Amino acid sequence: MTMGEARFEPLSHFEVRPILELTLFGMDISISNSVLWIWLSVFSALLFLLFASRRGLFIPDRMQVLLEMLYLLIRNMVEKNIGKEGMAYFPLLFTLFVFVLFCNLMGLVPGGFAPTSQIIVTGSLAVTVFIFTIILRVVRHKWGFFRAFAPEGLPPILLLLMIPVEIISFIARPISLAVRLFANMTAGHTVLAVIAFFGLVSPWFVAWAPLGFSIVFTAMEIFIAIIQAYIFTILSCVYIDDALAYE
Amino acid sequence: MHWLLRLSLWGRVKLLSPVYAAEIKGLPQFDVTHFTSEVFWTVISFLFLLFILQRFVLPRIYRVLDQRVSKIRDELSEAELIREESVIVLETYQSELRGLENEAQKILEEARSKAVCFHDDAIKKIEAELKQKKLLFRGEMEFAKEQALEEVRSLSVEIAMDVTEKLMINTLNQSDIEKEVESAIKELNDRKN
């Protein structure tokens, strides 16, 4: 994008730049800006969670109330979508929500970077959940896992159509999970960057409009960050329930 | 205002040279160069967070919530016990109250019947007294009446004797006779007083 003399690249914000080159058994494990922001997200989440739960008060203080609300939100989600049996997977789902939420929110810190705006980060999480549900389904239903792709009672001719459809819809799950989160984060931050750029290159008497809009949009981005974390977790819940309940 | 915008843009966008801008093709997220390290550190960070939460944070929340639930449950059962006790106490009080009410009613009835008796006795007593007083009074009246009649009779005799005496002594005209009768009555009155 060109505006006067300035050349502007709103997607440059999403570039991954290596900071420290590292390898492990020939595998690249370099530390990049994205990795640093993942660590910062994890550190912030731990700081909040450990601080809020440090005293374990019977009558909770404000931070503990916030933590308990978060806990109850996820517990209700698990109980509603999976049932009592789902409490075994509660730590995984709670961690997933907290991880995605803090990664999303990091993008709203000035100068920050949202690790969830990277397809590979959201993809890693989605594939982790996907592999976990496959393992769960195989452990629970053994060879019944494959019967899920061939619904019972269908004429053989329709099976030719249904089996590919079922396989595609099954494989599409992690893709949709990853792309939804990545696309939301990318779009939100790009729009924010474009609006801010308009403000930067406009004359002072016009610049207030993009500035005001960027403030409103930031508020909306906070909301989107929470909603997207919630959606990612609830869909993971649904997939786990699907793996458990399949007959 | 521009410094605020610069702050919001900080780290978000880059003002690029035309050469560098031309190098970038599509979304930078699809550049596979660092995918291995990204996957590795994402999974490691996630597992680390999972470990810490499961080891330190979640047990604390479980414990606090369990304590709260058990305390609320204890207090509820205690409240239920107290409620049951209070129902028993209330029933005892109510039955006692009913007994007392019955007793009060009985006392009231007794008092009422006693009052009626007293009332009847008093009326009878008063009536007897009145009757006695009436008889006494009637006797007295009869006596006074007879006495008065006796007096009148004796006075009439005296007057008649006086008048006759004077008639026999003097021949009197009408006015003298009247005068004599008047003086005789006056004399009688003076004597009486």
PDB file of C-alpha atoms in Angstrom, chain B:
ATOM      1  CA  MET B   1      -2.289  12.970  18.520  1.00  0.00           C
ATOM      2  CA  HIS B   2       0.241  11.462  16.106  1.00  0.00           C
ATOM      3  CA  TRP B   3       2.411  10.176  18.938  1.00  0.00           C
ATOM      4  CA  LEU B   4      -0.593   8.167  20.162  1.00  0.00           C
ATOM      5  CA  LEU B   5      -1.062   6.683  16.708  1.00  0.00           C
ATOM      6  CA  ARG B   6       2.651   5.933  16.454  1.00  0.00           C
ATOM      7  CA  LEU B   7       2.371   4.131  19.803  1.00  0.00           C
ATOM      8  CA  SER B   8      -0.580   2.060  18.570  1.00  0.00           C
ATOM      9  CA  LEU B   9       1.330   1.247  15.384  1.00  0.00           C
ATOM     10  CA  TRP B  10       4.499   0.321  17.255  1.00  0.00           C
ATOM     11  CA  GLY B  11       5.539  -3.162  16.236  1.00  0.00           C
ATOM     12  CA  ARG B  12       2.404  -3.588  14.168  1.00  0.00           C
ATOM     13  CA  VAL B  13       3.326  -2.135  10.786  1.00  0.00           C
ATOM     14  CA  LYS B  14       6.479  -1.404   8.981  1.00  0.00           C
ATOM     15  CA  LEU B  15       7.133   1.446   6.629  1.00  0.00           C
ATOM     16  CA  LEU B  16       9.023  -0.427   4.000  1.00  0.00           C
ATOM     17  CA  SER B  17      11.439   0.389   1.291  1.00  0.00           C
ATOM     18  CA  PRO B  18      10.022  -0.440  -2.156  1.00  0.00           C
ATOM     19  CA  VAL B  19      12.610  -3.232  -2.569  1.00  0.00           C
ATOM     20  CA  TYR B  20      11.608  -5.005   0.677  1.00  0.00           C
ATOM     21  CA  ALA B  21       7.905  -4.565  -0.072  1.00  0.00           C
ATOM     22  CA  ALA B  22       8.369  -6.309  -3.381  1.00  0.00           C
ATOM     23  CA  GLU B  23      10.016  -9.291  -1.624  1.00  0.00           C
ATOM     24  CA  ILE B  24       6.918 -10.115   0.456  1.00  0.00           C
ATOM     25  CA  LYS B  25       4.460 -12.393  -1.285  1.00  0.00           C
ATOM     26  CA  GLY B  26       1.126 -13.214   0.351  1.00  0.00           C
ATOM     27  CA  LEU B  27       0.568 -13.832   4.045  1.00  0.00           C
ATOM     28  CA  PRO B  28       3.777 -14.139   6.063  1.00  0.00           C
ATOM     29  CA  GLN B  29       2.074 -16.828   8.190  1.00  0.00           C
ATOM     30  CA  PHE B  30       2.390 -19.288   5.286  1.00  0.00           C
ATOM     31  CA  ASP B  31       6.163 -19.001   5.192  1.00  0.00           C
ATOM     32  CA  VAL B  32       7.182 -22.541   6.200  1.00  0.00           C
ATOM     33  CA  THR B  33      10.773 -21.670   7.177  1.00  0.00           C
ATOM     34  CA  HIS B  34      10.107 -21.638  10.931  1.00  0.00           C
ATOM     35  CA  PHE B  35       7.239 -24.107  11.116  1.00  0.00           C
ATOM     36  CA  THR B  36       9.257 -26.806  12.885  1.00  0.00           C
ATOM     37  CA  SER B  37      10.402 -24.554  15.704  1.00  0.00           C
ATOM     38  CA  GLU B  38       6.914 -23.010  15.999  1.00  0.00           C
ATOM     39  CA  VAL B  39       5.270 -26.420  16.341  1.00  0.00           C
ATOM     40  CA  PHE B  40       7.916 -27.579  18.802  1.00  0.00           C
ATOM     41  CA  TRP B  41       7.683 -24.548  21.089  1.00  0.00           C
ATOM     42  CA  THR B  42       3.874 -24.310  20.856  1.00  0.00           C
ATOM     43  CA  VAL B  43       3.484 -27.916  21.993  1.00  0.00           C
ATOM     44  CA  ILE B  44       6.193 -27.591  24.667  1.00  0.00           C
ATOM     45  CA  SER B  45       4.684 -24.337  26.012  1.00  0.00           C
ATOM     46  CA  PHE B  46       1.203 -25.818  26.007  1.00  0.00           C
ATOM     47  CA  LEU B  47       2.336 -28.954  27.832  1.00  0.00           C
ATOM     48  CA  PHE B  48       4.306 -26.849  30.332  1.00  0.00           C
ATOM     49  CA  LEU B  49       1.218 -24.722  31.037  1.00  0.00           C
ATOM     50  CA  LEU B  50      -0.903 -27.877  31.333  1.00  0.00           C
ATOM     51  CA  PHE B  51       1.586 -29.369  33.801  1.00  0.00           C
ATOM     52  CA  ILE B  52       1.749 -26.268  36.014  1.00  0.00           C
ATOM     53  CA  LEU B  53      -2.032 -25.793  35.994  1.00  0.00           C
ATOM     54  CA  GLN B  54      -2.701 -29.435  36.777  1.00  0.00           C
ATOM     55  CA  ARG B  55       0.007 -29.571  39.440  1.00  0.00           C
ATOM     56  CA  PHE B  56      -0.481 -26.258  41.262  1.00  0.00           C
ATOM     57  CA  VAL B  57      -3.441 -24.124  40.171  1.00  0.00           C
ATOM     58  CA  LEU B  58      -6.369 -26.465  39.588  1.00  0.00           C
ATOM     59  CA  PRO B  59      -5.939 -28.468  42.842  1.00  0.00           C
ATOM     60  CA  ARG B  60      -6.117 -25.185  44.792  1.00  0.00           C
ATOM     61  CA  ILE B  61      -9.340 -24.193  43.061  1.00  0.00           C
ATOM     62  CA  TYR B  62     -10.777 -27.700  43.546  1.00  0.00           C
ATOM     63  CA  ARG B  63      -9.863 -27.560  47.238  1.00  0.00           C
ATOM     64  CA  VAL B  64     -11.356 -24.100  47.807  1.00  0.00           C
ATOM     65  CA  LEU B  65     -14.553 -24.932  45.946  1.00  0.00           C
ATOM     66  CA  ASP B  66     -14.864 -28.315  47.689  1.00  0.00           C
ATOM     67  CA  GLN B  67     -14.391 -26.656  51.077  1.00  0.00           C
ATOM     68  CA  ARG B  68     -16.996 -24.068  50.189  1.00  0.00           C
ATOM     69  CA  VAL B  69     -19.430 -26.721  48.987  1.00  0.00           C
ATOM     70  CA  SER B  70     -18.936 -28.860  52.107  1.00  0.00           C
ATOM     71  CA  LYS B  71     -19.268 -25.830  54.396  1.00  0.00           C
ATOM     72  CA  ILE B  72     -22.444 -24.709  52.639  1.00  0.00           C
ATOM     73  CA  ARG B  73     -23.764 -28.284  52.830  1.00  0.00           C
ATOM     74  CA  ASP B  74     -22.929 -28.487  56.571  1.00  0.00           C
ATOM     75  CA  GLU B  75     -24.554 -25.153  57.233  1.00  0.00           C
ATOM     76  CA  LEU B  76     -27.605 -26.183  55.258  1.00  0.00           C
ATOM     77  CA  SER B  77     -27.973 -29.440  57.209  1.00  0.00           C
ATOM     78  CA  GLU B  78     -27.421 -27.527  60.461  1.00  0.00           C
ATOM     79  CA  ALA B  79     -30.044 -25.013  59.407  1.00  0.00           C
ATOM     80  CA  GLU B  80     -32.388 -27.899  58.582  1.00  0.00           C
ATOM     81  CA  LEU B  81     -31.824 -29.366  62.067  1.00  0.00           C
ATOM     82  CA  ILE B  82     -32.466 -26.007  63.682  1.00  0.00           C
ATOM     83  CA  ARG B  83     -35.581 -25.602  61.583  1.00  0.00           C
ATOM     84  CA  GLU B  84     -36.865 -29.025  62.670  1.00  0.00           C
ATOM     85  CA  GLU B  85     -36.105 -28.181  66.314  1.00  0.00           C
ATOM     86  CA  SER B  86     -37.857 -24.863  65.996  1.00  0.00           C
ATOM     87  CA  VAL B  87     -40.900 -26.614  64.506  1.00  0.00           C
ATOM     88  CA  ILE B  88     -41.001 -28.928  67.549  1.00  0.00           C
ATOM     89  CA  VAL B  89     -40.578 -25.991  69.959  1.00  0.00           C
ATOM     90  CA  LEU B  90     -43.275 -24.081  68.103  1.00  0.00           C
ATOM     91  CA  GLU B  91     -45.659 -27.037  68.316  1.00  0.00           C
ATOM     92  CA  THR B  92     -44.926 -27.389  72.077  1.00  0.00           C
ATOM     93  CA  TYR B  93     -45.583 -23.710  72.612  1.00  0.00           C
ATOM     94  CA  GLN B  94     -48.728 -23.847  70.547  1.00  0.00           C
ATOM     95  CA  SER B  95     -50.087 -26.828  72.514  1.00  0.00           C
ATOM     96  CA  GLU B  96     -49.169 -25.090  75.783  1.00  0.00           C
ATOM     97  CA  LEU B  97     -50.859 -21.972  74.542  1.00  0.00           C
ATOM     98  CA  ARG B  98     -53.953 -23.954  73.621  1.00  0.00           C
ATOM     99  CA  GLY B  99     -53.961 -25.497  77.167  1.00  0.00           C
ATOM    100  CA  LEU B 100     -53.595 -22.073  78.718  1.00  0.00           C
ATOM    101  CA  GLU B 101     -56.355 -20.709  76.558  1.00  0.00           C
ATOM    102  CA  ASN B 102     -58.643 -23.552  77.652  1.00  0.00           C
ATOM    103  CA  GLU B 103     -57.731 -22.940  81.283  1.00  0.00           C
ATOM    104  CA  ALA B 104     -58.386 -19.235  80.912  1.00  0.00           C
ATOM    105  CA  GLN B 105     -61.699 -20.025  79.256  1.00  0.00           C
ATOM    106  CA  LYS B 106     -62.585 -22.323  82.163  1.00  0.00           C
ATOM    107  CA  ILE B 107     -61.624 -19.650  84.731  1.00  0.00           C
ATOM    108  CA  LEU B 108     -63.651 -17.128  82.799  1.00  0.00           C
ATOM    109  CA  GLU B 109     -66.656 -19.422  82.741  1.00  0.00           C
ATOM    110  CA  GLU B 110     -66.338 -20.057  86.473  1.00  0.00           C
ATOM    111  CA  ALA B 111     -65.988 -16.350  87.176  1.00  0.00           C
ATOM    112  CA  ARG B 112     -68.992 -15.656  85.003  1.00  0.00           C
ATOM    113  CA  SER B 113     -71.158 -18.250  86.800  1.00  0.00           C
ATOM    114  CA  LYS B 114     -69.934 -16.973  90.188  1.00  0.00           C
ATOM    115  CA  ALA B 115     -70.735 -13.422  89.145  1.00  0.00           C
ATOM    116  CA  VAL B 116     -74.205 -14.525  88.074  1.00  0.00           C
ATOM    117  CA  CYS B 117     -74.683 -16.207  91.476  1.00  0.00           C
ATOM    118  CA  PHE B 118     -73.452 -13.126  93.305  1.00  0.00           C
ATOM    119  CA  HIS B 119     -75.718 -10.999  91.184  1.00  0.00           C
ATOM    120  CA  ASP B 120     -78.767 -13.164  91.912  1.00  0.00           C
ATOM    121  CA  ASP B 121     -77.951 -13.272  95.635  1.00  0.00           C
ATOM    122  CA  ALA B 122     -77.460  -9.537  95.773  1.00  0.00           C
ATOM    123  CA  ILE B 123     -80.753  -8.930  93.974  1.00  0.00           C
ATOM    124  CA  LYS B 124     -82.538 -11.312  96.288  1.00  0.00           C
ATOM    125  CA  LYS B 125     -80.929  -9.648  99.303  1.00  0.00           C
ATOM    126  CA  ILE B 126     -81.816  -6.168  98.103  1.00  0.00           C
ATOM    127  CA  GLU B 127     -85.348  -7.255  97.295  1.00  0.00           C
ATOM    128  CA  ALA B 128     -85.751  -8.739 100.788  1.00  0.00           C
ATOM    129  CA  GLU B 129     -84.324  -5.604 102.349  1.00  0.00           C
ATOM    130  CA  LEU B 130     -86.602  -3.434 100.250  1.00  0.00           C
ATOM    131  CA  LYS B 131     -89.551  -5.590 101.208  1.00  0.00           C
ATOM    132  CA  GLN B 132     -88.651  -5.315 104.875  1.00  0.00           C
ATOM    133  CA  LYS B 133     -88.124  -1.550 104.584  1.00  0.00           C
ATOM    134  CA  LYS B 134     -91.407  -1.262 102.714  1.00  0.00           C
ATOM    135  CA  LEU B 135     -93.237  -3.108 105.489  1.00  0.00           C
ATOM    136  CA  LEU B 136     -91.556  -0.985 108.141  1.00  0.00           C
ATOM    137  CA  PHE B 137     -92.329   2.172 106.266  1.00  0.00           C
ATOM    138  CA  ARG B 138     -95.945   1.115 105.761  1.00  0.00           C
ATOM    139  CA  GLY B 139     -96.275   0.444 109.504  1.00  0.00           C
ATOM    140  CA  GLU B 140     -94.810   3.799 110.346  1.00  0.00           C
ATOM    141  CA  MET B 141     -97.116   5.485 107.890  1.00  0.00           C
ATOM    142  CA  GLU B 142    -100.114   3.736 109.346  1.00  0.00           C
ATOM    143  CA  PHE B 143     -99.086   4.781 112.806  1.00  0.00           C
ATOM    144  CA  ALA B 144     -98.470   8.404 111.731  1.00  0.00           C
ATOM    145  CA  LYS B 145    -101.773   8.452 109.923  1.00  0.00           C
ATOM    146  CA  GLU B 146    -103.658   7.142 112.946  1.00  0.00           C
ATOM    147  CA  GLN B 147    -101.835   9.582 115.172  1.00  0.00           C
ATOM    148  CA  ALA B 148    -102.695  12.465 112.848  1.00  0.00           C
ATOM    149  CA  LEU B 149    -106.316  11.431 112.675  1.00  0.00           C
ATOM    150  CA  GLU B 150    -106.428  11.141 116.425  1.00  0.00           C
ATOM    151  CA  GLU B 151    -104.930  14.593 116.743  1.00  0.00           C
ATOM    152  CA  VAL B 152    -107.339  16.062 114.216  1.00  0.00           C
ATOM    153  CA  ARG B 153    -110.205  14.398 116.040  1.00  0.00           C
ATOM    154  CA  SER B 154    -109.159  15.781 119.440  1.00  0.00           C
ATOM    155  CA  LEU B 155    -108.544  19.235 117.982  1.00  0.00           C
ATOM    156  CA  SER B 156    -111.944  19.223 116.295  1.00  0.00           C
ATOM    157  CA  VAL B 157    -113.524  18.355 119.583  1.00  0.00           C
ATOM    158  CA  GLU B 158    -111.679  21.133 121.381  1.00  0.00           C
ATOM    159  CA  ILE B 159    -112.598  23.675 118.693  1.00  0.00           C
ATOM    160  CA  ALA B 160    -116.152  22.566 118.766  1.00  0.00           C
ATOM    161  CA  MET B 161    -116.224  22.875 122.557  1.00  0.00           C
ATOM    162  CA  ASP B 162    -114.617  26.314 122.462  1.00  0.00           C
ATOM    163  CA  VAL B 163    -116.991  27.542 119.795  1.00  0.00           C
ATOM    164  CA  THR B 164    -119.973  26.137 121.647  1.00  0.00           C
ATOM    165  CA  GLU B 165    -118.776  27.726 124.896  1.00  0.00           C
ATOM    166  CA  LYS B 166    -118.414  31.096 123.355  1.00  0.00           C
ATOM    167  CA  LEU B 167    -121.747  30.784 121.542  1.00  0.00           C
ATOM    168  CA  MET B 168    -123.393  30.077 124.763  1.00  0.00           C
ATOM    169  CA  ILE B 169    -121.810  33.053 126.524  1.00  0.00           C
ATOM    170  CA  ASN B 170    -122.083  35.693 123.832  1.00  0.00           C
ATOM    171  CA  THR B 171    -124.353  36.246 120.979  1.00  0.00           C
ATOM    172  CA  LEU B 172    -121.913  36.636 118.213  1.00  0.00           C
ATOM    173  CA  ASN B 173    -122.211  38.033 114.763  1.00  0.00           C
ATOM    174  CA  GLN B 174    -120.791  36.355 111.704  1.00  0.00           C
ATOM    175  CA  SER B 175    -117.431  38.203 111.807  1.00  0.00           C
ATOM    176  CA  ASP B 176    -116.927  37.490 115.468  1.00  0.00           C
ATOM    177  CA  ILE B 177    -117.554  33.776 114.947  1.00  0.00           C
ATOM    178  CA  GLU B 178    -114.963  33.714 112.168  1.00  0.00           C
ATOM    179  CA  LYS B 179    -112.544  35.632 114.354  1.00  0.00           C
ATOM    180  CA  GLU B 180    -113.062  33.221 117.186  1.00  0.00           C
ATOM    181  CA  VAL B 181    -112.475  30.174 114.978  1.00  0.00           C
ATOM    182  CA  GLU B 182    -109.333  31.775 113.572  1.00  0.00           C
ATOM    183  CA  SER B 183    -107.973  32.528 117.043  1.00  0.00           C
ATOM    184  CA  ALA B 184    -108.794  29.014 118.174  1.00  0.00           C
ATOM    185  CA  ILE B 185    -106.898  27.489 115.214  1.00  0.00           C
ATOM    186  CA  LYS B 186    -103.952  29.815 115.849  1.00  0.00           C
ATOM    187  CA  GLU B 187    -103.947  28.827 119.451  1.00  0.00           C
ATOM    188  CA  LEU B 188    -103.983  25.224 118.490  1.00  0.00           C
ATOM    189  CA  ASN B 189    -101.106  25.721 116.118  1.00  0.00           C
ATOM    190  CA  ASP B 190     -99.065  27.546 118.738  1.00  0.00           C
ATOM    191  CA  ARG B 191     -99.763  24.745 121.146  1.00  0.00           C
ATOM    192  CA  LYS B 192     -98.719  22.212 118.637  1.00  0.00           C
ATOM    193  CA  ASN B 193     -95.446  23.966 117.906  1.00  0.00           C
TER     194      ASN B 193
END
